[in-house]
Amino acid sequence: MDVFIVKDYDAISERAAEILSGAITQNPRLVLGLATGSTPEGLYARLIQAHRAQGLDFSQVTTFNLDEYVGLGPEHEQSYRRFMDEKLFGGVNVRPDNTHVPNGLAVPLLQECRDYERMIREAGGIDIQVLGIGRDGHIAFNEPGTSLGSRTHVAGLTRQTIEDNARFFDSPDDVPRFAISMGIGTIMEARKCLMLASGAGKAEAVRACIEGPITSMITASALQMHPDTVAILDEAAAAKLDRADFYRWQDESRHLIEERL
Ligand code: PGA
């Protein structure tokens, strides 16, 4: 895993936006995997800025989101479809038909999961997958104990995740207990993963993900087996890493070989 430690949340968003803008410029038909949550909001704001100011073109880009709450429709204030429309899709020129978020109202749900996998395959697979990380080490809604080979599935949320997400709902009782979520196996097939983490609340999960053993108890740790994962962390999220000095040193030294890569 390539680990970059930057000063603060703004710097995470900036660096991630540079990577995605560069990738879209290089391949206008990029298939982008996207995440919801507080962490990628700054990244999405910068992509909208890049679209407006520099004409970053999303007209041929295809997107697949990681997950959606079961039972929430696209119009629901807290649905991830609505989040994406508001935070990114509405501000860039992506074609609505090319944006995919699992349908949380689908019946049967298992068919929706299979269809989602098929659509990803038919799009040629995901080129870059944006990821946040939960305090319990989850990526997407792959909570501790989820198979590291899992595909898109109906995932149960832990009490901790429900509490963490309750801030967006009137009460914890309103947070859905299930979601449709890409599996770890699905995420691992993305050609590149971009994991973002900010704040002291994520420091333990980040340590376990990057430096702990690979285990389904920390599903993000599967990324240690991924051939091209970039983790962008702020100082607070990186605070528990044993090898933080090494990651910083690598980053500082990169210019020495950049031209040869
Ligand atoms: P957050 O959520 O970005 O809102 O912290 C991350 C996650 O739970 O995956």
Short mmCIF file of N, CA, C and O in Angstrom, two decimals, residues 43 74 245:
data_model
loop_
_atom_site.label_atom_id
_atom_site.label_comp_id
_atom_site.label_asym_id
_atom_site.label_seq_id
_atom_site.Cartn_x
_atom_site.Cartn_y
_atom_site.Cartn_z
N LEU A 43 -13.37 16.17 -1.50
CA LEU A 43 -12.91 15.70 -2.81
C LEU A 43 -13.95 16.05 -3.87
O LEU A 43 -13.63 16.59 -4.94
N PRO A 74 -34.53 6.93 -3.78
CA PRO A 74 -33.63 7.99 -4.25
C PRO A 74 -33.99 9.38 -3.75
O PRO A 74 -33.12 10.24 -3.63
N ASP A 245 7.00 7.58 9.96
CA ASP A 245 8.20 8.30 9.48
C ASP A 245 8.68 7.73 8.15
O ASP A 245 9.10 8.48 7.27
#
